[in-house]
mmCIF file with all atom_site columns, C-alpha atoms and ligand atoms in Angstrom:
data_model
loop_
_atom_site.group_PDB
_atom_site.id
_atom_site.type_symbol
_atom_site.label_atom_id
_atom_site.label_alt_id
_atom_site.label_comp_id
_atom_site.label_asym_id
_atom_site.label_entity_id
_atom_site.label_seq_id
_atom_site.pdbx_PDB_ins_code
_atom_site.Cartn_x
_atom_site.Cartn_y
_atom_site.Cartn_z
_atom_site.occupancy
_atom_site.B_iso_or_equiv
_atom_site.pdbx_formal_charge
_atom_site.auth_seq_id
_atom_site.auth_comp_id
_atom_site.auth_asym_id
_atom_site.auth_atom_id
_atom_site.pdbx_PDB_model_num
ATOM   1   C  CA  . UNK O 1 1   ? -188.481 22.440 192.134 1.00 0.00 ? 1098 UNK O CA  1
ATOM   2   C  CA  . UNK O 1 2   ? -185.447 24.264 193.648 1.00 0.00 ? 1099 UNK O CA  1
ATOM   3   C  CA  . UNK O 1 3   ? -183.184 20.909 193.641 1.00 0.00 ? 1100 UNK O CA  1
ATOM   4   C  CA  . UNK O 1 4   ? -184.062 20.660 190.087 1.00 0.00 ? 1101 UNK O CA  1
ATOM   5   C  CA  . UNK O 1 5   ? -182.926 24.297 189.324 1.00 0.00 ? 1102 UNK O CA  1
ATOM   6   C  CA  . UNK O 1 6   ? -179.787 23.878 191.299 1.00 0.00 ? 1103 UNK O CA  1
ATOM   7   C  CA  . UNK O 1 7   ? -179.080 20.709 189.474 1.00 0.00 ? 1104 UNK O CA  1
ATOM   8   C  CA  . UNK O 1 8   ? -179.585 22.510 186.139 1.00 0.00 ? 1105 UNK O CA  1
ATOM   9   C  CA  . UNK O 1 9   ? -177.448 25.190 187.094 1.00 0.00 ? 1106 UNK O CA  1
ATOM   10  C  CA  . UNK O 1 10  ? -174.643 23.040 188.014 1.00 0.00 ? 1107 UNK O CA  1
ATOM   11  C  CA  . UNK O 1 11  ? -174.991 21.034 184.653 1.00 0.00 ? 1108 UNK O CA  1
ATOM   12  C  CA  . UNK O 1 12  ? -174.899 24.305 182.897 1.00 0.00 ? 1109 UNK O CA  1
ATOM   13  C  CA  . UNK O 1 13  ? -172.014 25.789 184.861 1.00 0.00 ? 1110 UNK O CA  1
ATOM   14  C  CA  . UNK O 1 14  ? -169.763 22.502 184.918 1.00 0.00 ? 1111 UNK O CA  1
ATOM   15  C  CA  . UNK O 1 15  ? -168.510 23.040 181.202 1.00 0.00 ? 1112 UNK O CA  1
ATOM   16  C  CA  . UNK O 1 16  ? -167.461 26.545 182.351 1.00 0.00 ? 1113 UNK O CA  1
ATOM   17  C  CA  . UNK O 1 17  ? -165.808 25.319 185.447 1.00 0.00 ? 1114 UNK O CA  1
ATOM   18  C  CA  . UNK O 1 18  ? -163.806 22.828 183.596 1.00 0.00 ? 1115 UNK O CA  1
ATOM   19  C  CA  . UNK O 1 19  ? -162.875 25.233 180.689 1.00 0.00 ? 1116 UNK O CA  1
ATOM   20  C  CA  . UNK O 1 20  ? -161.396 27.523 183.388 1.00 0.00 ? 1117 UNK O CA  1
ATOM   21  C  CA  . UNK O 1 21  ? -159.524 24.868 184.994 1.00 0.00 ? 1118 UNK O CA  1
ATOM   22  C  CA  . UNK O 1 22  ? -157.442 24.619 181.528 1.00 0.00 ? 1119 UNK O CA  1
ATOM   23  C  CA  . UNK O 1 23  ? -157.389 28.211 180.944 1.00 0.00 ? 1120 UNK O CA  1
ATOM   24  C  CA  . UNK O 1 24  ? -155.729 28.976 184.184 1.00 0.00 ? 1121 UNK O CA  1
ATOM   25  C  CA  . UNK O 1 25  ? -153.530 25.966 183.987 1.00 0.00 ? 1122 UNK O CA  1
ATOM   26  C  CA  . UNK O 1 26  ? -154.827 24.387 187.116 1.00 0.00 ? 1123 UNK O CA  1
ATOM   27  C  CA  . UNK O 1 27  ? -154.837 21.048 184.950 1.00 0.00 ? 1124 UNK O CA  1
ATOM   28  C  CA  . UNK O 1 28  ? -151.923 21.579 182.627 1.00 0.00 ? 1125 UNK O CA  1
ATOM   29  C  CA  . UNK O 1 29  ? -151.615 19.464 179.582 1.00 0.00 ? 1126 UNK O CA  1
ATOM   30  C  CA  . UNK O 1 30  ? -148.619 19.916 177.261 1.00 0.00 ? 1127 UNK O CA  1
ATOM   31  C  CA  . UNK O 1 31  ? -150.521 20.155 174.261 1.00 0.00 ? 1128 UNK O CA  1
ATOM   32  C  CA  . UNK O 1 32  ? -148.548 19.508 171.051 1.00 0.00 ? 1129 UNK O CA  1
ATOM   33  C  CA  . UNK O 1 33  ? -147.928 22.783 169.083 1.00 0.00 ? 1130 UNK O CA  1
ATOM   34  C  CA  . UNK O 1 34  ? -145.966 22.556 166.106 1.00 0.00 ? 1131 UNK O CA  1
ATOM   35  C  CA  . UNK O 1 35  ? -144.139 25.961 166.882 1.00 0.00 ? 1132 UNK O CA  1
ATOM   36  C  CA  . UNK O 1 36  ? -142.768 24.241 169.914 1.00 0.00 ? 1133 UNK O CA  1
ATOM   37  C  CA  . UNK O 1 37  ? -141.201 21.161 168.284 1.00 0.00 ? 1134 UNK O CA  1
ATOM   38  C  CA  . UNK O 1 38  ? -138.111 22.958 167.008 1.00 0.00 ? 1135 UNK O CA  1
ATOM   39  C  CA  . UNK O 1 39  ? -134.781 24.027 168.770 1.00 0.00 ? 1136 UNK O CA  1
ATOM   40  C  CA  . UNK O 1 40  ? -135.329 27.455 170.275 1.00 0.00 ? 1137 UNK O CA  1
ATOM   41  C  CA  . UNK O 1 41  ? -133.870 29.947 172.572 1.00 0.00 ? 1138 UNK O CA  1
ATOM   42  C  CA  . UNK O 1 42  ? -135.148 31.796 175.511 1.00 0.00 ? 1139 UNK O CA  1
ATOM   43  C  CA  . UNK O 1 43  ? -134.028 35.512 175.789 1.00 0.00 ? 1140 UNK O CA  1
ATOM   44  C  CA  . UNK O 1 44  ? -130.708 35.944 177.156 1.00 0.00 ? 1141 UNK O CA  1
ATOM   45  C  CA  . UNK O 1 45  ? -130.100 32.149 176.424 1.00 0.00 ? 1142 UNK O CA  1
ATOM   46  C  CA  . UNK O 1 46  ? -126.822 31.317 174.809 1.00 0.00 ? 1143 UNK O CA  1
ATOM   47  C  CA  . UNK O 1 47  ? -126.930 30.730 171.191 1.00 0.00 ? 1144 UNK O CA  1
ATOM   48  C  CA  . UNK O 1 48  ? -125.700 27.541 169.491 1.00 0.00 ? 1145 UNK O CA  1
ATOM   49  C  CA  . UNK O 1 49  ? -122.021 27.377 168.956 1.00 0.00 ? 1146 UNK O CA  1
ATOM   50  C  CA  . UNK O 1 50  ? -121.087 27.627 165.463 1.00 0.00 ? 1147 UNK O CA  1
ATOM   51  C  CA  . UNK O 1 51  ? -120.827 24.320 163.517 1.00 0.00 ? 1148 UNK O CA  1
ATOM   52  C  CA  . UNK O 1 52  ? -117.070 23.055 162.933 1.00 0.00 ? 1149 UNK O CA  1
ATOM   53  C  CA  . UNK O 1 53  ? -115.784 24.824 159.909 1.00 0.00 ? 1150 UNK O CA  1
ATOM   54  C  CA  . UNK O 1 54  ? -118.691 27.153 159.224 1.00 0.00 ? 1151 UNK O CA  1
ATOM   55  C  CA  . UNK O 1 55  ? -118.312 30.582 157.033 1.00 0.00 ? 1152 UNK O CA  1
ATOM   56  C  CA  . UNK O 1 56  ? -120.297 33.694 157.629 1.00 0.00 ? 1153 UNK O CA  1
ATOM   57  C  CA  . UNK O 1 57  ? -122.381 34.514 154.475 1.00 0.00 ? 1154 UNK O CA  1
ATOM   58  C  CA  . UNK O 1 58  ? -120.415 37.878 154.165 1.00 0.00 ? 1155 UNK O CA  1
ATOM   59  C  CA  . UNK O 1 59  ? -117.273 35.989 153.564 1.00 0.00 ? 1156 UNK O CA  1
ATOM   60  C  CA  . UNK O 1 60  ? -114.593 33.973 155.737 1.00 0.00 ? 1157 UNK O CA  1
ATOM   61  C  CA  . UNK O 1 61  ? -112.632 36.613 158.028 1.00 0.00 ? 1158 UNK O CA  1
ATOM   62  C  CA  . UNK O 1 62  ? -110.971 33.424 159.123 1.00 0.00 ? 1159 UNK O CA  1
ATOM   63  C  CA  . UNK O 1 63  ? -112.269 29.897 160.293 1.00 0.00 ? 1160 UNK O CA  1
ATOM   64  C  CA  . UNK O 1 64  ? -111.471 29.458 164.001 1.00 0.00 ? 1161 UNK O CA  1
ATOM   65  C  CA  . UNK O 1 65  ? -109.111 26.269 164.587 1.00 0.00 ? 1162 UNK O CA  1
ATOM   66  C  CA  . UNK O 1 66  ? -107.565 26.346 160.777 1.00 0.00 ? 1163 UNK O CA  1
ATOM   67  C  CA  . UNK O 1 67  ? -104.943 28.423 161.505 1.00 0.00 ? 1164 UNK O CA  1
ATOM   68  C  CA  . UNK O 1 68  ? -103.930 31.985 160.656 1.00 0.00 ? 1165 UNK O CA  1
ATOM   69  C  CA  . UNK O 1 69  ? -105.499 33.186 157.355 1.00 0.00 ? 1166 UNK O CA  1
ATOM   70  C  CA  . UNK O 1 70  ? -103.727 34.502 154.336 1.00 0.00 ? 1167 UNK O CA  1
ATOM   71  C  CA  . UNK O 1 71  ? -103.902 37.952 153.384 1.00 0.00 ? 1168 UNK O CA  1
ATOM   72  C  CA  . UNK O 1 72  ? -106.125 38.188 150.180 1.00 0.00 ? 1169 UNK O CA  1
ATOM   73  C  CA  . UNK O 1 73  ? -105.685 42.006 149.618 1.00 0.00 ? 1170 UNK O CA  1
ATOM   74  C  CA  . UNK O 1 74  ? -102.840 43.437 147.820 1.00 0.00 ? 1171 UNK O CA  1
ATOM   75  C  CA  . UNK O 1 75  ? -101.237 46.181 149.351 1.00 0.00 ? 1172 UNK O CA  1
ATOM   76  C  CA  . UNK O 1 76  ? -101.805 48.697 146.515 1.00 0.00 ? 1173 UNK O CA  1
ATOM   77  C  CA  . UNK O 1 77  ? -102.199 52.535 146.811 1.00 0.00 ? 1174 UNK O CA  1
ATOM   78  C  CA  . UNK O 1 78  ? -106.277 52.060 147.678 1.00 0.00 ? 1175 UNK O CA  1
ATOM   79  C  CA  . UNK O 1 79  ? -105.348 49.657 150.407 1.00 0.00 ? 1176 UNK O CA  1
ATOM   80  C  CA  . UNK O 1 80  ? -102.665 51.509 151.902 1.00 0.00 ? 1177 UNK O CA  1
ATOM   81  C  CA  . UNK O 1 81  ? -104.434 54.684 151.721 1.00 0.00 ? 1178 UNK O CA  1
ATOM   82  C  CA  . UNK O 1 82  ? -107.399 53.343 153.712 1.00 0.00 ? 1179 UNK O CA  1
ATOM   83  C  CA  . UNK O 1 83  ? -105.152 51.421 155.943 1.00 0.00 ? 1180 UNK O CA  1
ATOM   84  C  CA  . UNK O 1 84  ? -103.312 54.586 156.867 1.00 0.00 ? 1181 UNK O CA  1
ATOM   85  C  CA  . UNK O 1 85  ? -106.496 56.364 157.778 1.00 0.00 ? 1182 UNK O CA  1
ATOM   86  C  CA  . UNK O 1 86  ? -107.602 53.483 159.685 1.00 0.00 ? 1183 UNK O CA  1
ATOM   87  C  CA  . UNK O 1 87  ? -104.477 53.005 161.611 1.00 0.00 ? 1184 UNK O CA  1
ATOM   88  C  CA  . UNK O 1 88  ? -104.375 56.583 162.544 1.00 0.00 ? 1185 UNK O CA  1
ATOM   89  C  CA  . UNK O 1 89  ? -107.990 56.467 163.830 1.00 0.00 ? 1186 UNK O CA  1
ATOM   90  C  CA  . UNK O 1 90  ? -107.909 53.037 165.581 1.00 0.00 ? 1187 UNK O CA  1
ATOM   91  C  CA  . UNK O 1 91  ? -103.999 52.121 166.632 1.00 0.00 ? 1188 UNK O CA  1
ATOM   92  C  CA  . UNK O 1 92  ? -101.885 55.475 166.683 1.00 0.00 ? 1189 UNK O CA  1
ATOM   93  C  CA  . UNK O 1 93  ? -103.353 56.224 169.815 1.00 0.00 ? 1190 UNK O CA  1
ATOM   94  C  CA  . UNK O 1 94  ? -101.561 53.296 171.383 1.00 0.00 ? 1191 UNK O CA  1
ATOM   95  C  CA  . UNK O 1 95  ? -98.881  52.104 168.839 1.00 0.00 ? 1192 UNK O CA  1
ATOM   96  C  CA  . UNK O 1 96  ? -98.084  55.571 167.573 1.00 0.00 ? 1193 UNK O CA  1
ATOM   97  C  CA  . UNK O 1 97  ? -98.339  57.187 164.218 1.00 0.00 ? 1194 UNK O CA  1
ATOM   98  C  CA  . UNK O 1 98  ? -94.845  55.475 163.051 1.00 0.00 ? 1195 UNK O CA  1
ATOM   99  C  CA  . UNK O 1 99  ? -95.939  52.184 165.010 1.00 0.00 ? 1196 UNK O CA  1
ATOM   100 C  CA  . UNK O 1 100 ? -93.250  52.514 167.551 1.00 0.00 ? 1197 UNK O CA  1
ATOM   101 C  CA  . UNK O 1 101 ? -95.476  51.687 170.599 1.00 0.00 ? 1198 UNK O CA  1
ATOM   102 C  CA  . UNK O 1 102 ? -95.562  55.450 171.709 1.00 0.00 ? 1199 UNK O CA  1
ATOM   103 C  CA  . UNK O 1 103 ? -98.674  56.851 171.067 1.00 0.00 ? 1200 UNK O CA  1
ATOM   104 C  CA  . UNK O 1 104 ? -100.456 59.687 173.252 1.00 0.00 ? 1201 UNK O CA  1
ATOM   105 C  CA  . UNK O 1 105 ? -102.246 56.729 175.183 1.00 0.00 ? 1202 UNK O CA  1
ATOM   106 C  CA  . UNK O 1 106 ? -99.171  54.483 175.857 1.00 0.00 ? 1203 UNK O CA  1
ATOM   107 C  CA  . UNK O 1 107 ? -97.950  56.326 178.885 1.00 0.00 ? 1204 UNK O CA  1
ATOM   108 C  CA  . UNK O 1 108 ? -101.101 55.504 180.803 1.00 0.00 ? 1205 UNK O CA  1
ATOM   109 C  CA  . UNK O 1 109 ? -100.446 51.744 179.700 1.00 0.00 ? 1206 UNK O CA  1
ATOM   110 C  CA  . UNK O 1 110 ? -97.740  51.254 182.209 1.00 0.00 ? 1207 UNK O CA  1
ATOM   111 C  CA  . UNK O 1 111 ? -98.175  47.624 182.915 1.00 0.00 ? 1208 UNK O CA  1
ATOM   112 C  CA  . UNK O 1 112 ? -98.639  46.461 179.457 1.00 0.00 ? 1209 UNK O CA  1
ATOM   113 C  CA  . UNK O 1 113 ? -96.799  49.130 176.758 1.00 0.00 ? 1210 UNK O CA  1
ATOM   114 C  CA  . UNK O 1 114 ? -98.220  48.885 173.267 1.00 0.00 ? 1211 UNK O CA  1
ATOM   115 C  CA  . UNK O 1 115 ? -95.974  46.821 171.182 1.00 0.00 ? 1212 UNK O CA  1
ATOM   116 C  CA  . UNK O 1 116 ? -93.389  48.513 168.963 1.00 0.00 ? 1213 UNK O CA  1
ATOM   117 C  CA  . UNK O 1 117 ? -94.888  47.219 165.478 1.00 0.00 ? 1214 UNK O CA  1
ATOM   118 C  CA  . UNK O 1 118 ? -91.536  48.121 163.751 1.00 0.00 ? 1215 UNK O CA  1
ATOM   119 C  CA  . UNK O 1 119 ? -89.259  45.326 165.258 1.00 0.00 ? 1216 UNK O CA  1
ATOM   120 C  CA  . UNK O 1 120 ? -89.457  42.072 166.956 1.00 0.00 ? 1217 UNK O CA  1
ATOM   121 C  CA  . UNK O 1 121 ? -92.305  39.572 166.986 1.00 0.00 ? 1218 UNK O CA  1
ATOM   122 C  CA  . UNK O 1 122 ? -94.911  42.031 164.950 1.00 0.00 ? 1219 UNK O CA  1
ATOM   123 C  CA  . UNK O 1 123 ? -92.469  41.747 162.143 1.00 0.00 ? 1220 UNK O CA  1
ATOM   124 C  CA  . UNK O 1 124 ? -92.044  38.182 162.142 1.00 0.00 ? 1221 UNK O CA  1
ATOM   125 C  CA  . UNK O 1 125 ? -95.585  36.927 162.566 1.00 0.00 ? 1222 UNK O CA  1
ATOM   126 C  CA  . UNK O 1 126 ? -97.793  36.530 159.500 1.00 0.00 ? 1223 UNK O CA  1
ATOM   127 C  CA  . UNK O 1 127 ? -100.177 38.852 158.119 1.00 0.00 ? 1224 UNK O CA  1
ATOM   128 C  CA  . UNK O 1 128 ? -103.050 36.395 159.143 1.00 0.00 ? 1225 UNK O CA  1
ATOM   129 C  CA  . UNK O 1 129 ? -101.266 36.709 162.762 1.00 0.00 ? 1226 UNK O CA  1
ATOM   130 C  CA  . UNK O 1 130 ? -101.657 40.633 162.924 1.00 0.00 ? 1227 UNK O CA  1
ATOM   131 C  CA  . UNK O 1 131 ? -105.265 40.092 161.362 1.00 0.00 ? 1228 UNK O CA  1
ATOM   132 C  CA  . UNK O 1 132 ? -106.281 37.927 164.313 1.00 0.00 ? 1229 UNK O CA  1
ATOM   133 C  CA  . UNK O 1 133 ? -104.509 40.288 166.582 1.00 0.00 ? 1230 UNK O CA  1
ATOM   134 C  CA  . UNK O 1 134 ? -106.620 43.132 165.440 1.00 0.00 ? 1231 UNK O CA  1
ATOM   135 C  CA  . UNK O 1 135 ? -109.879 41.069 165.240 1.00 0.00 ? 1232 UNK O CA  1
ATOM   136 C  CA  . UNK O 1 136 ? -109.596 39.612 168.663 1.00 0.00 ? 1233 UNK O CA  1
ATOM   137 C  CA  . UNK O 1 137 ? -107.332 41.670 170.595 1.00 0.00 ? 1234 UNK O CA  1
ATOM   138 C  CA  . UNK O 1 138 ? -105.297 40.531 173.374 1.00 0.00 ? 1235 UNK O CA  1
ATOM   139 C  CA  . UNK O 1 139 ? -107.159 39.892 176.409 1.00 0.00 ? 1236 UNK O CA  1
ATOM   140 C  CA  . UNK O 1 140 ? -106.091 42.151 179.173 1.00 0.00 ? 1237 UNK O CA  1
ATOM   141 C  CA  . UNK O 1 141 ? -104.108 44.270 177.109 1.00 0.00 ? 1238 UNK O CA  1
ATOM   142 C  CA  . UNK O 1 142 ? -104.884 45.521 173.938 1.00 0.00 ? 1239 UNK O CA  1
ATOM   143 C  CA  . UNK O 1 143 ? -108.724 45.800 172.843 1.00 0.00 ? 1240 UNK O CA  1
ATOM   144 C  CA  . UNK O 1 144 ? -110.520 43.530 170.199 1.00 0.00 ? 1241 UNK O CA  1
ATOM   145 C  CA  . UNK O 1 145 ? -110.879 46.024 167.273 1.00 0.00 ? 1242 UNK O CA  1
ATOM   146 C  CA  . UNK O 1 146 ? -113.429 43.955 165.082 1.00 0.00 ? 1243 UNK O CA  1
ATOM   147 C  CA  . UNK O 1 147 ? -115.901 46.372 166.426 1.00 0.00 ? 1244 UNK O CA  1
ATOM   148 C  CA  . UNK O 1 148 ? -114.138 49.591 164.686 1.00 0.00 ? 1245 UNK O CA  1
ATOM   149 C  CA  . UNK O 1 149 ? -113.138 47.707 162.028 1.00 0.00 ? 1246 UNK O CA  1
ATOM   150 C  CA  . UNK O 1 150 ? -116.166 45.097 161.115 1.00 0.00 ? 1247 UNK O CA  1
ATOM   151 C  CA  . UNK O 1 151 ? -115.449 43.937 157.313 1.00 0.00 ? 1248 UNK O CA  1
ATOM   152 C  CA  . UNK O 1 152 ? -112.500 41.915 156.839 1.00 0.00 ? 1249 UNK O CA  1
ATOM   153 C  CA  . UNK O 1 153 ? -111.066 44.280 153.999 1.00 0.00 ? 1250 UNK O CA  1
ATOM   154 C  CA  . UNK O 1 154 ? -110.626 47.423 156.422 1.00 0.00 ? 1251 UNK O CA  1
ATOM   155 C  CA  . UNK O 1 155 ? -108.643 44.996 158.776 1.00 0.00 ? 1252 UNK O CA  1
ATOM   156 C  CA  . UNK O 1 156 ? -106.545 43.545 156.042 1.00 0.00 ? 1253 UNK O CA  1
ATOM   157 C  CA  . UNK O 1 157 ? -105.939 47.230 154.805 1.00 0.00 ? 1254 UNK O CA  1
ATOM   158 C  CA  . UNK O 1 158 ? -104.329 47.995 158.064 1.00 0.00 ? 1255 UNK O CA  1
ATOM   159 C  CA  . UNK O 1 159 ? -102.615 45.066 157.950 1.00 0.00 ? 1256 UNK O CA  1
ATOM   160 C  CA  . UNK O 1 160 ? -101.014 46.326 154.722 1.00 0.00 ? 1257 UNK O CA  1
ATOM   161 C  CA  . UNK O 1 161 ? -100.207 49.474 156.195 1.00 0.00 ? 1258 UNK O CA  1
ATOM   162 C  CA  . UNK O 1 162 ? -98.597  48.053 159.337 1.00 0.00 ? 1259 UNK O CA  1
ATOM   163 C  CA  . UNK O 1 163 ? -96.271  46.244 156.755 1.00 0.00 ? 1260 UNK O CA  1
ATOM   164 C  CA  . UNK O 1 164 ? -95.616  49.475 155.203 1.00 0.00 ? 1261 UNK O CA  1
ATOM   165 C  CA  . UNK O 1 165 ? -94.495  51.309 158.483 1.00 0.00 ? 1262 UNK O CA  1
ATOM   166 C  CA  . UNK O 1 166 ? -92.551  48.276 159.198 1.00 0.00 ? 1263 UNK O CA  1
ATOM   167 C  CA  . UNK O 1 167 ? -90.713  48.462 155.706 1.00 0.00 ? 1264 UNK O CA  1
ATOM   168 C  CA  . UNK O 1 168 ? -90.250  52.471 156.252 1.00 0.00 ? 1265 UNK O CA  1
ATOM   169 C  CA  . UNK O 1 169 ? -88.513  51.391 159.492 1.00 0.00 ? 1266 UNK O CA  1
ATOM   170 C  CA  . UNK O 1 170 ? -86.112  49.671 157.855 1.00 0.00 ? 1267 UNK O CA  1
ATOM   171 C  CA  . UNK O 1 171 ? -87.426  46.111 158.268 1.00 0.00 ? 1268 UNK O CA  1
HETATM 172 C  C1  . HEC L 2 .   ? -105.510 50.325 174.002 1.00 0.00 ? 1    HEC L C1  1
HETATM 173 C  C2  . HEC L 2 .   ? -104.601 50.312 173.123 1.00 0.00 ? 1    HEC L C2  1
HETATM 174 C  C3  . HEC L 2 .   ? -104.201 49.702 171.629 1.00 0.00 ? 1    HEC L C3  1
HETATM 175 C  C4  . HEC L 2 .   ? -104.939 49.721 170.713 1.00 0.00 ? 1    HEC L C4  1
HETATM 176 C  C5  . HEC L 2 .   ? -105.914 50.927 170.484 1.00 0.00 ? 1    HEC L C5  1
HETATM 177 C  C6  . HEC L 2 .   ? -104.349 49.109 169.909 1.00 0.00 ? 1    HEC L C6  1
HETATM 178 N  N1  . HEC L 2 .   ? -103.347 48.095 170.376 1.00 0.00 ? 1    HEC L N1  1
HETATM 179 FE FE1 . HEC L 2 .   ? -102.181 46.833 169.676 1.00 0.00 ? 1    HEC L FE1 1
HETATM 180 N  N2  . HEC L 2 .   ? -101.405 46.216 171.128 1.00 0.00 ? 1    HEC L N2  1
HETATM 181 C  C7  . HEC L 2 .   ? -101.450 47.056 172.653 1.00 0.00 ? 1    HEC L C7  1
HETATM 182 C  C8  . HEC L 2 .   ? -100.632 46.625 173.608 1.00 0.00 ? 1    HEC L C8  1
HETATM 183 C  C9  . HEC L 2 .   ? -100.534 47.071 175.080 1.00 0.00 ? 1    HEC L C9  1
HETATM 184 C  C10 . HEC L 2 .   ? -99.951  45.527 172.792 1.00 0.00 ? 1    HEC L C10 1
HETATM 185 C  C11 . HEC L 2 .   ? -98.744  44.730 173.540 1.00 0.00 ? 1    HEC L C11 1
HETATM 186 C  C12 . HEC L 2 .   ? -99.309  43.209 174.240 1.00 0.00 ? 1    HEC L C12 1
HETATM 187 C  C13 . HEC L 2 .   ? -98.206  42.455 174.688 1.00 0.00 ? 1    HEC L C13 1
HETATM 188 O  O1  . HEC L 2 .   ? -96.963  42.968 175.068 1.00 0.00 ? 1    HEC L O1  1
HETATM 189 O  O2  . HEC L 2 .   ? -98.660  41.305 174.949 1.00 0.00 ? 1    HEC L O2  1
HETATM 190 C  C14 . HEC L 2 .   ? -100.259 45.325 171.448 1.00 0.00 ? 1    HEC L C14 1
HETATM 191 C  C15 . HEC L 2 .   ? -99.701  44.352 170.903 1.00 0.00 ? 1    HEC L C15 1
HETATM 192 C  C16 . HEC L 2 .   ? -99.987  44.477 169.164 1.00 0.00 ? 1    HEC L C16 1
HETATM 193 C  C17 . HEC L 2 .   ? -99.434  43.734 168.272 1.00 0.00 ? 1    HEC L C17 1
HETATM 194 C  C18 . HEC L 2 .   ? -98.281  42.663 168.658 1.00 0.00 ? 1    HEC L C18 1
HETATM 195 C  C19 . HEC L 2 .   ? -99.074  41.219 168.776 1.00 0.00 ? 1    HEC L C19 1
HETATM 196 C  C20 . HEC L 2 .   ? -97.845  40.307 168.987 1.00 0.00 ? 1    HEC L C20 1
HETATM 197 O  O3  . HEC L 2 .   ? -98.376  39.071 168.906 1.00 0.00 ? 1    HEC L O3  1
HETATM 198 O  O4  . HEC L 2 .   ? -96.729  40.643 169.196 1.00 0.00 ? 1    HEC L O4  1
HETATM 199 C  C21 . HEC L 2 .   ? -99.900  44.056 167.285 1.00 0.00 ? 1    HEC L C21 1
HETATM 200 C  C22 . HEC L 2 .   ? -99.603  43.430 165.764 1.00 0.00 ? 1    HEC L C22 1
HETATM 201 C  C23 . HEC L 2 .   ? -100.680 44.915 167.446 1.00 0.00 ? 1    HEC L C23 1
HETATM 202 N  N3  . HEC L 2 .   ? -100.813 45.164 168.883 1.00 0.00 ? 1    HEC L N3  1
HETATM 203 C  C24 . HEC L 2 .   ? -101.434 45.531 166.238 1.00 0.00 ? 1    HEC L C24 1
HETATM 204 C  C25 . HEC L 2 .   ? -102.573 46.685 166.708 1.00 0.00 ? 1    HEC L C25 1
HETATM 205 C  C26 . HEC L 2 .   ? -103.222 47.270 165.453 1.00 0.00 ? 1    HEC L C26 1
HETATM 206 C  C27 . HEC L 2 .   ? -103.019 47.002 163.922 1.00 0.00 ? 1    HEC L C27 1
HETATM 207 C  C28 . HEC L 2 .   ? -104.071 47.988 166.172 1.00 0.00 ? 1    HEC L C28 1
HETATM 208 C  C29 . HEC L 2 .   ? -105.253 49.065 165.485 1.00 0.00 ? 1    HEC L C29 1
HETATM 209 C  C30 . HEC L 2 .   ? -106.295 48.373 164.675 1.00 0.00 ? 1    HEC L C30 1
HETATM 210 C  C31 . HEC L 2 .   ? -104.082 48.132 167.631 1.00 0.00 ? 1    HEC L C31 1
HETATM 211 N  N4  . HEC L 2 .   ? -103.122 47.491 167.656 1.00 0.00 ? 1    HEC L N4  1
HETATM 212 C  C32 . HEC L 2 .   ? -104.798 48.832 168.655 1.00 0.00 ? 1    HEC L C32 1
HETATM 213 C  C33 . HEC L 2 .   ? -102.195 47.886 172.563 1.00 0.00 ? 1    HEC L C33 1
HETATM 214 C  C34 . HEC L 2 .   ? -103.425 48.594 171.748 1.00 0.00 ? 1    HEC L C34 1
#
């Protein structure tokens, strides 16, 4: 009789034991789940690199590897007025209100002086090159300012204002 009860108990318990083996991954089977069959990333994993030639939906700031972009913003009053404000907030600290590289913070950058924007290279480079400098900064020298000037329009306004500073300096 006891033997029978034991066998019965074993028969009743075995499906549960089998179930638990799967539940706790003692027996692990890679079940096909449709959510898993797709490219996905773990937290902190690098996202995919951008496909070549892709453009953000907010409009292309510039496409990497295609060269400097062409300035799409006319240097009208509105652009220059906004550019002046943004320049004074984001650039004058280092480059000076007049762009001569003599802002209040410049003295602390003794190893890499902020460039004088009214002469030499900053005058001869294209609008697009200045735009990229503002966007990416210069590693180790000038910070990338695309965080402070998030829209391409703001950066072009600053470019236009820098050009107007160069003009008033006689370039
Ligand atoms: C923290 C200081 C700092 C700030 C803020 C800063 N710059 Fe600069 N910038 C520099 C330094 C330093 C250099 C010179 C790097 C070198 O000599 O290679 C420079 C260089 C440049 C150049 C010359 C690039 C070239 O190829 O010759 C341009 C143009 C320029 N900055 C524009 C700007 C504009 C526009 C802003 C504001 C949106 C700005 N910078 C904000 C420090 C700064």
